[in-house]
Amino acid sequence: MEHAVFLGIGVLLAMIAASGFRPRFALPAAAATTEIVIKARPKRTTMKATAKEKAVYALDYFFATEPGSKAIILLAICASMTTIGGILFSKASYSEGEELPLPDSLWSAWTFISDPGTHADVPGIRRRLVAVPLTMGGMLFFALLVGLMSDGVSARVDHLQKGASIVIEENHTIVVGWTPKTIPLVKELTVANKTRGLKRSIVILGDKDKEDMDEDLRTALPNAERNGSKIVTRSGVPTETSDLRKCSASMARSIILLSPPGLAPHEADALVLHQALVLAYLSELKADLVVELAELDNVNLLKQILSSLMNSPSKELPSSLKSSPLVSSDPTMLLKAGERIQKMVPVATGDFVMRMLVERALQPQIAAVAGELLHFEGSEFRFCKWPELVGKTFGEILFLFDNAIPCGMRKTRPNSDGGFTLINPPPETVFEEGDRLLVISEDEDSFKPGESRAPQNPRVVPNVEKHSKEVLKVLICGWKHDLKDVLMLLDNSVAKGSEVTILANTHIEDRLKELKSSASFHALKVNHRHGDPLSKKALESLPLENYQKVIVLADQNRNSSHSATMTAMFVRHIQMQRGKKDAVIVAELPTSQDDAIQQVQKTWLNDSVQPEQLQAMVLAHLSEDSDVGAVLDEVISDYGSSLTLRSISTYAQPGEEFDFWELQARAQQLGDLVIAYKCAEDENRWMLNPDHKSKILSWTMTDEVLVLTRPKSTF
C-alpha cells in the first residue's frame, strides 16, 4: 500500500513538472538551481592520441587562429625544400667528384624550385635525381602560391565590394535604414542637389547586403537619373560607432534616420529613438538629425527626454552622456558669426500622409499646388537671408519680389507661442537683423528684392464673404493606429452635425480603446461598423449615397494597391447605382511605376496619396533645411496659417480687371496671403508663384485663389 501511495505521489509530481506548473510549496522562491543525481561518476580515463592525430589537430588549430597561416605554411615548405635539397645536392656533387660549397648548393636548389628548366643542364645521375624532385616540388609550390595570391586578391575585392572601406566624403547626407521609402528619398535628394547646383554625396547605411542595395539602386535609379549626385552604400548597424565612422558621420551635413518597416509602431520608434540618442551624444558629430517616428506622440516625447537631460545637473547624468545634446537648452541664445546650432528634428511622416489625405478629400482643388510645394522641381518653401531688408515691415517686403512670394519670417528669438517661424505675420512685423525670410520660389538664385510693386490705392474690399464650415458625412475604409489624429483634424475642419463612419476589420472594442485617449470631438459624430472594406456586401449595407467624402486607407496586411483600388471601385459603383455621382474618393496607395495600374486607379479615384513618396519629400525638405519642417507642419494643418481655398468673389466684383499685386493687396486687408490662383483667362490652371505678376487679368466669379490664412483671423 505504501509503495502505491509513493508511486502515485511520484506520478503526480511528474505530471506537474511536465505541465510547467510549480506550486508555491514545491521550492522556495529563492531556489533557482537544484541537484539531481544521474549515476555514479565513472573513473576518469586518459585520452591516447596518435602522432598523426596530434599533428592534424595542431595544424587545424594553427589554420583557425593564425590569419596568414597558409602563407606561413607555404614559406616553411619552400624553405624546407631548399634546405634539404641543397644538402642532398651538395652530397651528390661530392660523390660524383665535384666539391660544391653548401651556399652554392642551396642556391642551386632554389633555382631548381623557381625555374623548371634549370635542371636540364645538370650533369650526373645523382645530381639529376635531386634536381628533378625539387623542380616538381617547385611547380607545385608556385601553383599553390598563385592560387593563394588569387584568393587573397579576390577576398580583398569582395571585402571592398561589401563596403568595408571608409567613406571619404564631406558635407554629405547620410540615410540610415533601407526601407520602401529609401529610394524615393534618394531621388528627392538628387533633385534637391540639382536645383541648388550642388554636388553633395548621399551615403546609405542599411542592414541589407551592399551588393543587393547597389543592384536595387541601379534598377530604380540609373546613373543617368541621379542628376550628378554620388550615391554610396554601406552595410552596417546604426548603433555601432564603427559603422557610423565608416560613413564619415562626423563630416556629414545631415543624417536621416528612417523608421524600420515590419515592426509595431512603438517598437519601431523605440529602435529609432535608441539610434537618435546614440548619435545625439557623439562628441564629434556636427550633422543635423532628422528622426522619422511612427507615433505622433513620440515626437513630443523625444523633445521631453532631451530637455530633461539638458536641464539635469551634470553630476546626475551617467558618464556616457557628458557631451552636449543637439538641442540647445537655451533656444534664445544668439550665435557668434559663423556658428551654427545642431538640431534634432523628430517628425511623424505618417501624420503628414494622413493630413494630405484629409486635405485632398476636403479641398481636392488644391492637391496639385500642395504637391508642387513639396517637390524640389518648381516652386517650394525656402528660407534666405537678405540683410538689405532689415528695418522693413513684412507689408513692405511682400511687394518687393517679382519672382518669389514672401510668406513669413524665421526670427532669432521665439514668439509668444515659443516658435521661431512666423507665417503670414501682420504687415507691421519688422524684419530684424539675423532674421531669415520665408519665400516661395523656384530656386535660390531666381529672385532678389527690387522696387516696390505695391498698388498706390488698392480698392477696399466690400462685403466680406463668410466662410462657414460644411456639414459633411465622411466614410473611412480601413483602420490605422494614428487614425485618431485624422478624426481630430476632421473635427476641426467640418461643421457641427457632421458624421464619420469607419468600416474596418479591426474590432470595435479595440478602436474605442485607442480613441479613448484622444480628446472628445466637438463637431464630429463617429460611427463604427465592423466589416471588410473589400467586401461588396459589407459596403452595400452602408448608405453610401449619403457620403460626400470617402477616404480609403492602405491595408498593411494585404496588397494595399489592389485592395484600395478594389474598395474604391466598389464604392463608386454602388454610389452611381444609387444616384450619387459627385462624391470625392481619395485613397492611400503605394508608389507604382505601372501606367496601366495608375490609369485604372484614376478611373475610380478623384485623387490619391503615395505614402512613401510623400514621406520621402518631407524628409528631404527637412534634410535640406530643418526649419522648413515648422512651415509644412503649419500650412498642412487645421491650426495657424493653413492653406485655404477662396473664391475670387472674396476680393473682386464680377468683371473687374487687375493684376496679381492688386489681388495680394486686397487679400492682405482680410489677413490672407495669396500664393496661387486659377483664372479662366490664364488657361484655367493653377498658377503657383506666377511669373508675370503685373499681367492684367479679367476675373470671373468661377475663378479661385489659394491663400495662407492669418492665425486667429476672422471673416
XYZ file of C-alpha atoms in Angstrom:
715
model
C 0.000 0.000 0.000
C 2.793 2.404 0.920
C 4.516 1.671 -2.372
C 1.334 2.524 -4.258
C 0.986 5.823 -2.380
C 4.570 6.799 -3.090
C 4.150 5.763 -6.736
C 1.016 7.902 -7.051
C 2.749 10.907 -5.490
C 5.661 10.431 -7.877
C 3.382 10.307 -10.929
C 1.534 13.426 -9.740
C 4.766 15.362 -9.274
C 5.954 14.221 -12.699
C 2.732 15.478 -14.305
C 3.064 18.818 -12.523
C 6.655 19.164 -13.669
C 5.742 18.249 -17.240
C 2.965 20.832 -17.341
C 5.344 23.606 -16.346
C 3.398 24.397 -13.151
C 5.393 24.915 -9.977
C 3.299 25.265 -6.806
C 4.470 27.710 -4.205
C 5.266 24.951 -1.705
C 7.390 22.955 -4.154
C 10.552 25.039 -3.870
C 11.480 28.222 -2.031
C 11.147 31.382 -4.082
C 14.928 31.903 -3.999
C 15.772 28.385 -5.256
C 16.967 28.887 -8.820
C 19.052 25.689 -9.010
C 18.944 22.195 -7.597
C 20.927 18.948 -7.771
C 19.779 15.757 -9.484
C 21.819 12.566 -9.147
C 22.158 10.835 -12.518
C 24.530 7.948 -11.776
C 27.816 7.198 -10.123
C 30.695 9.079 -11.748
C 32.977 6.689 -13.680
C 36.738 6.706 -13.199
C 38.470 9.352 -15.342
C 40.419 7.884 -18.264
C 43.369 9.337 -20.182
C 42.916 10.046 -23.917
C 45.564 8.421 -26.086
C 46.039 10.099 -29.475
C 48.356 9.007 -32.243
C 51.110 11.229 -33.539
C 49.151 11.756 -36.759
C 46.043 12.869 -34.841
C 48.117 15.278 -32.752
C 49.757 16.726 -35.854
C 46.415 17.169 -37.636
C 44.906 18.760 -34.515
C 47.822 21.186 -34.122
C 47.694 22.088 -37.813
C 43.925 22.622 -37.662
C 44.308 24.932 -34.650
C 47.092 26.828 -36.409
C 44.946 27.400 -39.507
C 41.990 28.536 -37.356
C 43.894 31.049 -35.212
C 46.598 32.465 -37.487
C 45.380 34.880 -40.227
C 48.391 34.257 -42.511
C 48.613 30.538 -41.823
C 48.534 29.452 -45.477
C 51.360 31.775 -46.471
C 53.437 30.735 -43.460
C 52.994 27.025 -44.281
C 53.958 27.602 -47.922
C 57.083 29.546 -46.945
C 58.018 26.838 -44.462
C 57.618 24.158 -47.149
C 59.708 26.188 -49.594
C 62.447 26.765 -47.002
C 62.469 23.070 -46.092
C 62.690 22.015 -49.734
C 65.525 24.466 -50.366
C 67.486 23.407 -47.272
C 67.058 19.657 -47.680
C 67.539 19.847 -51.446
C 70.694 21.953 -51.043
C 72.251 19.496 -48.616
C 71.403 16.490 -50.807
C 72.669 18.268 -53.948
C 75.964 19.074 -52.186
C 76.452 15.434 -51.190
C 75.514 14.213 -54.676
C 78.074 16.583 -56.221
C 80.774 15.393 -53.817
C 80.027 11.737 -54.606
C 80.400 12.462 -58.318
C 83.828 14.022 -57.841
C 82.875 17.698 -57.674
C 83.091 19.589 -54.429
C 80.297 22.220 -54.216
C 80.105 24.560 -51.184
C 76.865 24.449 -49.227
C 75.804 28.072 -50.085
C 76.178 27.267 -53.782
C 74.221 24.054 -53.311
C 71.403 25.930 -51.583
C 71.295 28.442 -54.430
C 71.169 25.638 -56.989
C 68.306 24.005 -55.072
C 66.398 27.309 -55.124
C 66.919 27.702 -58.875
C 65.541 24.178 -59.410
C 62.439 25.146 -57.406
C 61.888 28.551 -59.012
C 62.755 27.698 -62.639
C 61.553 24.364 -64.083
C 64.143 24.461 -66.899
C 67.250 24.798 -64.737
C 67.691 21.068 -64.060
C 68.068 20.278 -67.775
C 71.807 21.121 -67.815
C 72.700 19.335 -64.564
C 75.378 16.612 -65.145
C 75.460 13.344 -63.233
C 72.690 10.934 -62.477
C 72.789 11.517 -58.715
C 72.526 15.267 -59.027
C 69.657 14.851 -61.503
C 67.845 12.592 -59.020
C 67.941 15.522 -56.586
C 67.137 18.250 -59.138
C 64.046 16.638 -60.716
C 62.040 16.220 -57.442
C 62.971 19.777 -56.466
C 61.692 21.037 -59.832
C 58.420 19.143 -59.460
C 58.035 20.415 -55.892
C 58.718 23.942 -57.110
C 55.998 23.693 -59.743
C 53.543 22.556 -57.079
C 54.729 25.288 -54.707
C 54.249 28.121 -57.214
C 50.874 26.738 -58.290
C 49.750 26.870 -54.673
C 51.311 30.322 -54.273
C 49.468 31.715 -57.310
C 46.215 30.231 -56.030
C 46.807 31.741 -52.603
C 47.520 35.169 -54.089
C 44.444 34.918 -56.318
C 42.275 34.007 -53.340
C 43.731 36.900 -51.361
C 43.076 39.429 -54.118
C 39.571 38.051 -54.668
C 38.835 38.187 -50.936
C 40.082 41.773 -50.795
C 37.929 42.789 -53.757
C 34.899 41.087 -52.190
C 35.701 42.870 -48.938
C 35.717 46.218 -50.716
C 32.546 45.378 -52.665
C 30.791 44.799 -49.359
C 31.596 48.356 -48.331
C 34.358 47.785 -45.833
C 36.273 50.938 -46.746
C 35.704 54.276 -45.037
C 33.617 56.802 -46.959
C 35.845 59.746 -47.881
C 33.189 62.447 -48.224
C 32.438 65.801 -46.615
C 29.234 67.790 -46.234
C 27.242 64.764 -47.373
C 23.829 63.388 -46.402
C 23.557 60.037 -44.611
C 20.357 57.994 -44.911
C 20.157 55.397 -42.131
C 17.934 52.437 -42.959
C 16.843 50.515 -46.049
C 13.056 50.772 -46.318
C 10.485 51.189 -49.122
C 10.952 54.961 -48.880
C 14.768 54.899 -49.150
C 14.939 55.038 -52.955
C 12.202 57.738 -53.270
C 14.082 59.735 -50.629
C 17.369 59.407 -52.509
C 15.608 60.521 -55.699
C 14.328 63.657 -53.964
C 17.780 64.404 -52.551
C 19.349 64.146 -56.014
C 16.748 66.570 -57.391
C 17.453 68.926 -54.480
C 21.165 68.825 -55.305
C 20.394 69.613 -58.941
C 18.101 72.571 -58.227
C 20.628 74.001 -55.780
C 23.580 73.438 -58.089
C 25.313 71.227 -55.526
C 27.351 68.034 -55.811
C 26.594 66.613 -52.377
C 27.093 62.888 -51.959
C 24.412 60.652 -50.465
C 25.516 57.771 -48.225
C 23.083 54.975 -47.338
C 23.737 52.881 -44.218
C 21.436 49.851 -44.322
C 21.146 46.415 -42.795
C 20.920 44.860 -46.261
C 23.869 43.462 -48.235
C 25.684 46.194 -50.114
C 25.506 44.297 -53.414
C 21.725 43.998 -53.107
C 21.328 47.698 -52.294
C 23.518 48.679 -55.240
C 21.505 46.435 -57.568
C 18.196 47.905 -56.382
C 19.568 51.415 -56.892
C 20.825 50.611 -60.397
C 17.383 49.285 -61.314
C 15.278 52.078 -59.789
C 17.723 54.960 -60.199
C 20.222 54.527 -63.072
C 23.295 56.725 -63.178
C 21.721 58.905 -65.873
C 18.865 59.809 -63.493
C 20.994 60.671 -60.465
C 21.436 64.310 -61.516
C 25.192 64.132 -60.990
C 24.930 63.076 -57.336
C 27.223 60.372 -55.993
C 25.347 57.615 -54.131
C 27.375 55.379 -51.808
C 26.046 52.374 -49.881
C 27.378 50.700 -46.752
C 26.078 47.729 -44.775
C 26.049 48.107 -41.028
C 24.216 48.740 -37.784
C 23.306 52.376 -36.969
C 24.001 51.947 -33.253
C 27.537 50.696 -33.885
C 30.040 53.532 -33.623
C 32.397 51.779 -36.038
C 29.713 51.635 -38.751
C 28.861 55.310 -38.235
C 32.514 56.272 -38.529
C 32.730 54.127 -41.663
C 30.151 56.506 -43.174
C 32.130 59.566 -42.012
C 29.237 60.665 -39.792
C 31.446 63.309 -38.197
C 31.829 65.049 -41.581
C 28.180 64.769 -42.670
C 25.874 67.745 -43.150
C 22.689 65.917 -42.162
C 21.651 62.423 -41.081
C 18.182 60.981 -41.749
C 17.021 58.107 -39.531
C 14.260 56.112 -41.237
C 11.604 54.229 -39.310
C 12.110 50.474 -39.872
C 9.250 48.605 -41.577
C 7.636 45.421 -40.350
C 7.522 46.418 -36.674
C 4.746 47.654 -34.435
C 4.780 51.486 -34.213
C 6.038 51.567 -30.622
C 8.757 49.002 -31.404
C 9.908 50.922 -34.484
C 10.021 54.180 -32.524
C 11.953 52.539 -29.680
C 14.613 51.431 -32.158
C 14.808 54.820 -33.877
C 14.903 56.680 -30.547
C 17.794 54.479 -29.490
C 19.662 55.312 -32.691
C 18.892 59.020 -32.310
C 20.138 59.231 -28.740
C 23.327 57.359 -29.622
C 24.002 59.846 -32.410
C 22.988 62.865 -30.328
C 25.743 62.262 -27.822
C 28.572 61.570 -30.244
C 31.012 64.334 -29.417
C 32.442 64.563 -32.945
C 29.055 64.778 -34.670
C 28.266 68.050 -36.450
C 25.287 66.993 -38.585
C 21.628 67.814 -38.052
C 19.489 64.763 -37.284
C 16.127 64.145 -38.948
C 14.374 61.398 -36.985
C 11.354 59.685 -38.539
C 8.876 58.356 -35.982
C 5.759 56.242 -36.449
C 3.816 57.626 -33.472
C 2.983 61.326 -33.324
C 3.025 61.224 -29.505
C 6.672 60.161 -29.541
C 7.684 63.395 -31.291
C 6.973 65.348 -28.118
C 8.364 62.505 -26.011
C 11.762 62.804 -27.674
C 11.785 66.553 -27.045
C 10.946 65.982 -23.373
C 13.688 63.372 -22.979
C 16.358 65.651 -24.415
C 15.051 68.616 -22.436
C 15.174 66.690 -19.155
C 18.705 65.504 -19.881
C 19.821 69.052 -20.667
C 18.240 70.586 -17.586
C 19.593 67.953 -15.181
C 22.843 68.754 -13.346
C 25.793 67.024 -14.959
C 26.582 65.151 -11.756
C 23.214 63.410 -12.005
C 23.837 62.191 -15.547
C 25.619 58.954 -16.449
C 29.216 59.379 -17.507
C 28.328 58.364 -21.070
C 26.092 61.440 -21.514
C 28.585 64.182 -20.755
C 28.671 65.599 -24.252
C 26.138 68.273 -25.097
C 22.981 67.138 -26.898
C 21.941 68.577 -30.224
C 19.081 70.655 -28.887
C 20.150 73.855 -27.181
C 18.991 74.297 -23.600
C 18.639 77.999 -24.322
C 16.738 78.415 -27.596
C 17.004 82.181 -27.368
C 20.788 82.254 -27.378
C 22.475 84.346 -30.053
C 25.187 82.752 -32.160
C 28.516 84.263 -32.985
C 29.349 84.891 -36.615
C 29.847 81.632 -38.483
C 28.433 79.456 -35.717
C 25.610 77.040 -36.333
C 23.257 75.221 -33.976
C 22.989 71.479 -34.402
C 19.414 70.280 -34.423
C 17.488 67.099 -33.939
C 14.181 67.200 -35.820
C 11.755 64.398 -34.917
C 8.950 64.064 -37.457
C 5.951 61.748 -37.779
C 5.796 61.466 -41.566
C 2.772 59.190 -41.355
C 0.872 62.106 -39.846
C 1.675 64.185 -42.956
C 0.234 61.401 -45.112
C -2.989 61.397 -43.110
C -3.235 65.198 -43.286
C -2.769 65.194 -47.048
C -5.488 62.558 -47.388
C -7.892 64.740 -45.420
C -6.874 67.897 -47.310
C -7.374 66.210 -50.679
C -10.768 64.930 -49.587
C -11.980 68.263 -48.174
C -10.256 70.566 -50.696
C -9.486 68.451 -53.781
C -8.805 71.548 -55.904
C -5.575 72.384 -54.062
C -3.950 68.951 -54.419
C -1.754 69.972 -57.365
C -0.498 73.130 -55.640
C 0.213 71.361 -52.352
C 2.089 68.663 -54.238
C 4.229 71.204 -56.097
C 5.201 72.889 -52.830
C 6.651 69.579 -51.647
C 8.552 68.863 -54.870
C 12.026 70.281 -55.431
C 11.236 70.790 -59.110
C 9.246 74.000 -59.279
C 8.369 76.488 -56.579
C 8.957 75.471 -52.974
C 9.277 76.941 -49.499
C 12.771 78.151 -48.656
C 14.468 80.462 -46.158
C 17.007 83.075 -47.222
C 18.931 85.939 -45.692
C 18.507 89.467 -47.041
C 20.441 91.946 -44.853
C 19.192 94.836 -47.009
C 15.648 94.151 -45.790
C 16.490 94.850 -42.146
C 14.160 97.521 -40.786
C 11.410 96.969 -43.349
C 7.976 95.670 -42.412
C 6.505 92.489 -43.803
C 3.828 94.532 -45.560
C 6.573 96.345 -47.494
C 8.622 93.199 -48.207
C 5.574 91.450 -49.663
C 5.698 93.612 -52.816
C 9.483 93.644 -53.442
C 9.979 90.332 -55.286
C 8.921 89.725 -58.891
C 9.867 86.023 -58.941
C 9.033 84.995 -55.403
C 6.262 85.326 -52.834
C 7.335 86.247 -49.281
C 5.323 84.144 -46.832
C 6.856 84.797 -43.438
C 9.985 85.090 -41.320
C 12.268 82.965 -39.186
C 13.036 85.081 -36.120
C 16.137 84.869 -33.959
C 14.027 84.840 -30.800
C 10.864 82.846 -30.086
C 7.434 84.431 -30.194
C 4.740 84.182 -27.532
C 3.918 80.617 -28.612
C 7.534 79.505 -28.264
C 8.072 79.179 -32.019
C 10.574 80.952 -34.224
C 8.697 80.799 -37.530
C 6.022 83.373 -38.395
C 3.849 82.513 -41.401
C 1.792 85.347 -42.889
C 2.572 87.656 -39.967
C 0.834 91.021 -39.516
C 2.007 93.637 -42.060
C 3.639 95.747 -39.341
C 6.036 92.937 -38.319
C 9.606 94.268 -38.669
C 12.388 92.262 -40.321
C 15.292 92.388 -37.846
C 18.987 91.624 -38.026
C 19.604 87.876 -38.105
C 16.082 87.068 -39.339
C 15.548 84.881 -42.384
C 12.817 85.492 -44.931
C 10.451 82.662 -45.886
C 9.575 82.719 -49.585
C 8.052 80.524 -52.276
C 10.454 80.441 -55.224
C 11.872 78.107 -57.849
C 15.497 78.311 -56.698
C 17.787 80.439 -54.577
C 19.185 82.498 -57.452
C 15.950 83.297 -59.287
C 14.842 86.232 -57.141
C 16.094 89.337 -55.404
C 14.402 92.388 -53.904
C 13.634 95.219 -56.298
C 11.338 98.205 -56.492
C 8.069 98.045 -54.617
C 5.092 96.836 -56.643
C 2.543 97.766 -54.004
C -0.594 99.375 -55.515
C -0.913 103.038 -54.622
C -4.605 102.943 -53.837
C -5.814 99.360 -53.520
C -9.557 99.030 -53.653
C -11.197 98.406 -50.314
C -12.861 95.002 -50.392
C -16.582 95.319 -49.631
C -18.976 92.732 -48.267
C -16.550 90.134 -46.948
C -17.844 86.679 -47.748
C -18.399 84.486 -44.707
C -16.543 81.222 -44.987
C -18.573 78.774 -42.973
C -17.653 75.143 -42.493
C -19.722 72.457 -44.183
C -21.769 69.705 -42.599
C -20.295 66.561 -44.131
C -20.737 62.826 -43.993
C -17.432 61.015 -44.407
C -16.709 57.315 -44.886
C -13.303 55.933 -43.878
C -12.482 52.443 -45.159
C -9.752 50.817 -43.080
C -8.056 51.421 -39.759
C -4.656 52.686 -38.656
C -3.058 53.225 -35.283
C -2.902 57.006 -35.801
C -6.442 57.394 -37.151
C -7.385 59.413 -34.077
C -5.270 62.277 -35.450
C -7.269 62.146 -38.699
C -10.524 62.305 -36.753
C -9.300 65.296 -34.744
C -8.313 67.069 -37.968
C -11.741 66.354 -39.441
C -13.396 67.542 -36.238
C -11.696 70.924 -36.599
C -12.448 71.192 -40.329
C -16.182 70.440 -40.516
C -19.325 71.991 -39.093
C -21.206 70.657 -36.118
C -23.545 67.833 -37.066
C -21.031 66.127 -39.345
C -20.590 62.366 -39.172
C -17.796 59.955 -39.991
C -18.319 56.216 -40.392
C -15.370 53.836 -40.052
C -15.614 50.467 -41.812
C -12.750 48.126 -40.919
C -11.872 44.585 -39.885
C -10.448 45.838 -36.593
C -12.696 45.003 -33.668
C -14.785 47.932 -32.480
C -13.653 47.410 -28.874
C -10.016 47.841 -29.927
C -10.860 51.021 -31.852
C -12.726 52.550 -28.918
C -9.855 51.697 -26.597
C -7.395 53.541 -28.849
C -9.683 56.536 -29.380
C -10.373 56.802 -25.659
C -7.030 58.521 -25.095
C -7.879 61.315 -27.547
C -9.873 64.412 -26.759
C -13.621 64.341 -27.290
C -14.924 65.512 -30.645
C -16.961 68.724 -30.765
C -18.359 68.794 -34.298
C -17.999 65.190 -35.340
C -20.009 62.098 -34.554
C -18.054 58.864 -35.049
C -19.889 55.693 -36.095
C -18.159 52.310 -36.117
C -19.043 49.446 -38.450
C -17.262 46.091 -38.426
C -16.670 44.618 -41.856
C -14.204 44.019 -44.655
C -13.788 47.083 -46.923
C -13.065 44.638 -49.762
C -16.462 43.005 -49.311
C -19.085 44.434 -51.630
C -21.752 43.045 -49.332
C -20.350 44.993 -46.380
C -20.242 48.175 -48.471
C -23.783 47.692 -49.762
C -25.032 47.546 -46.176
C -23.955 51.182 -45.757
C -25.902 54.222 -47.001
C -23.128 55.097 -49.465
C -25.352 57.597 -51.266
C -25.179 59.855 -48.189
C -21.384 60.216 -48.062
C -19.839 63.240 -49.786
C -16.261 62.213 -48.941
C -14.692 58.744 -48.914
C -11.170 58.057 -47.612
C -9.650 54.635 -48.344
C -6.685 53.680 -46.157
C -3.982 51.201 -47.142
C -4.253 47.788 -45.500
C -0.789 46.787 -44.319
C -1.773 43.114 -44.167
C -2.732 42.992 -47.854
C -1.544 44.231 -51.197
C -2.590 47.790 -50.434
C -2.595 48.850 -54.100
C -5.088 46.200 -55.156
C -7.248 46.370 -52.024
C -7.586 50.173 -52.092
C -8.354 50.196 -55.814
C -10.997 47.483 -55.462
C -12.608 49.197 -52.468
C -12.775 52.490 -54.382
C -14.253 50.705 -57.400
C -16.973 49.064 -55.283
C -17.834 52.354 -53.546
C -18.000 54.302 -56.819
C -20.109 51.602 -58.495
C -22.602 51.390 -55.622
C -22.876 55.185 -55.339
C -23.542 55.577 -59.056
C -26.201 52.884 -58.898
C -27.865 54.861 -56.121
C -27.635 58.169 -57.987
C -24.621 59.628 -56.136
C -22.109 60.799 -58.745
C -20.289 63.716 -57.138
C -18.637 62.075 -54.116
C -14.913 62.684 -53.652
C -12.968 59.434 -53.195
C -9.301 59.585 -52.183
C -7.056 56.656 -51.328
C -3.690 55.853 -49.835
C -1.744 53.946 -52.487
C 1.852 52.718 -52.754
C 4.104 54.131 -55.450
C 3.571 52.302 -58.745
C 5.564 52.512 -61.968
C 2.888 50.652 -63.933
C 0.981 53.100 -66.156
C -1.880 50.636 -66.619
C -2.437 50.352 -62.863
C -2.328 54.133 -62.489
C -4.906 54.532 -65.253
C -7.233 52.020 -63.572
C -6.862 53.840 -60.262
C -7.715 57.203 -61.832
C -10.944 55.719 -63.174
C -12.379 55.272 -59.680
C -10.428 57.789 -57.616
C -10.573 61.577 -57.538
C -7.117 61.662 -56.022
C -4.585 59.518 -54.197
C -1.635 59.882 -51.858
C 1.510 57.796 -52.245
C 2.813 57.388 -48.684
C 6.432 56.509 -49.459
C 6.766 59.333 -51.988
C 5.156 61.930 -49.719
C 7.189 60.857 -46.696
C 10.362 60.971 -48.783
C 9.620 64.545 -49.900
C 9.025 65.707 -46.322
C 12.231 64.060 -45.071
C 14.239 65.513 -47.955
C 12.973 69.032 -47.194
C 13.913 68.663 -43.533
C 17.328 67.366 -44.504
C 17.963 70.372 -46.745
C 16.629 72.894 -44.213
C 15.210 71.658 -40.914
C 13.403 74.982 -40.366
C 11.056 74.134 -43.248
C 9.536 71.470 -41.016
C 7.709 74.048 -38.921
C 6.317 75.597 -42.121
C 4.995 72.325 -43.533
C 3.594 71.383 -40.144
C 1.534 74.567 -40.016
C 0.371 75.031 -43.598
C -0.883 71.419 -43.851
C -2.914 71.517 -40.658
C -6.060 72.831 -39.048
C -4.325 75.468 -36.952
C -2.213 78.540 -37.562
C -1.689 79.742 -41.112
C -3.036 76.934 -43.260
C -3.686 76.502 -46.980
C -7.241 77.595 -47.718
C -9.250 77.853 -50.908
C -11.099 81.131 -51.572
C -13.466 82.186 -54.298
C -12.363 85.261 -56.240
C -15.650 86.817 -55.137
C -13.997 87.324 -51.739
C -11.753 90.008 -53.246
C -13.359 91.125 -56.526
C -16.602 92.165 -58.140
C -17.813 90.493 -61.376
C -15.953 91.764 -64.445
C -13.102 93.508 -62.590
C -9.643 93.554 -64.161
C -6.429 93.829 -62.133
C -3.056 92.138 -61.669
C -1.566 89.867 -59.020
C -0.234 92.795 -56.951
C -3.713 94.275 -56.611
C -5.067 90.851 -55.660
C -2.374 90.491 -52.993
C -3.100 93.934 -51.576
C -6.832 93.204 -51.340
C -6.180 89.828 -49.709
C -3.933 91.473 -47.130
C -6.846 93.613 -45.986
C -8.570 90.394 -44.914
C -5.458 88.787 -43.427
C -4.881 86.465 -46.391
C -1.672 85.908 -48.352
C -2.142 84.781 -51.958
C 0.268 82.118 -53.225
C -1.656 80.778 -56.251
C -4.721 81.397 -58.377
C -6.758 79.698 -61.082
C -8.150 82.130 -63.646
C -10.193 81.270 -66.736
C -8.280 83.898 -68.730
C -4.933 82.371 -67.713
C -5.542 78.856 -69.128
C -7.784 77.983 -66.179
C -4.975 76.165 -64.384
C -3.357 76.744 -61.049
C -0.516 79.272 -61.169
C 1.745 78.946 -58.126
C 4.098 81.912 -57.748
C 3.137 83.265 -61.206
C 5.942 84.625 -63.373
C 4.084 87.639 -64.752
C 2.612 89.194 -61.644
C 1.942 92.509 -63.401
C -0.259 90.915 -66.067
C -3.807 92.321 -66.046
C -6.405 89.568 -65.743
C -10.155 89.675 -66.177
C -11.662 87.831 -63.229
C -14.863 85.795 -63.321
C -16.786 84.501 -60.335
C -15.711 80.911 -61.117
C -12.040 81.752 -60.543
C -10.374 80.577 -57.338
C -7.500 81.698 -55.132
C -5.265 79.682 -52.793
C -4.172 81.622 -49.728
C -2.350 81.267 -46.448
C -4.707 82.463 -43.744
C -3.544 84.581 -40.848
C -3.859 82.862 -37.461
C -6.885 83.885 -35.414
C -8.255 85.963 -38.269
C -11.989 86.361 -38.731
C -14.029 86.997 -41.841
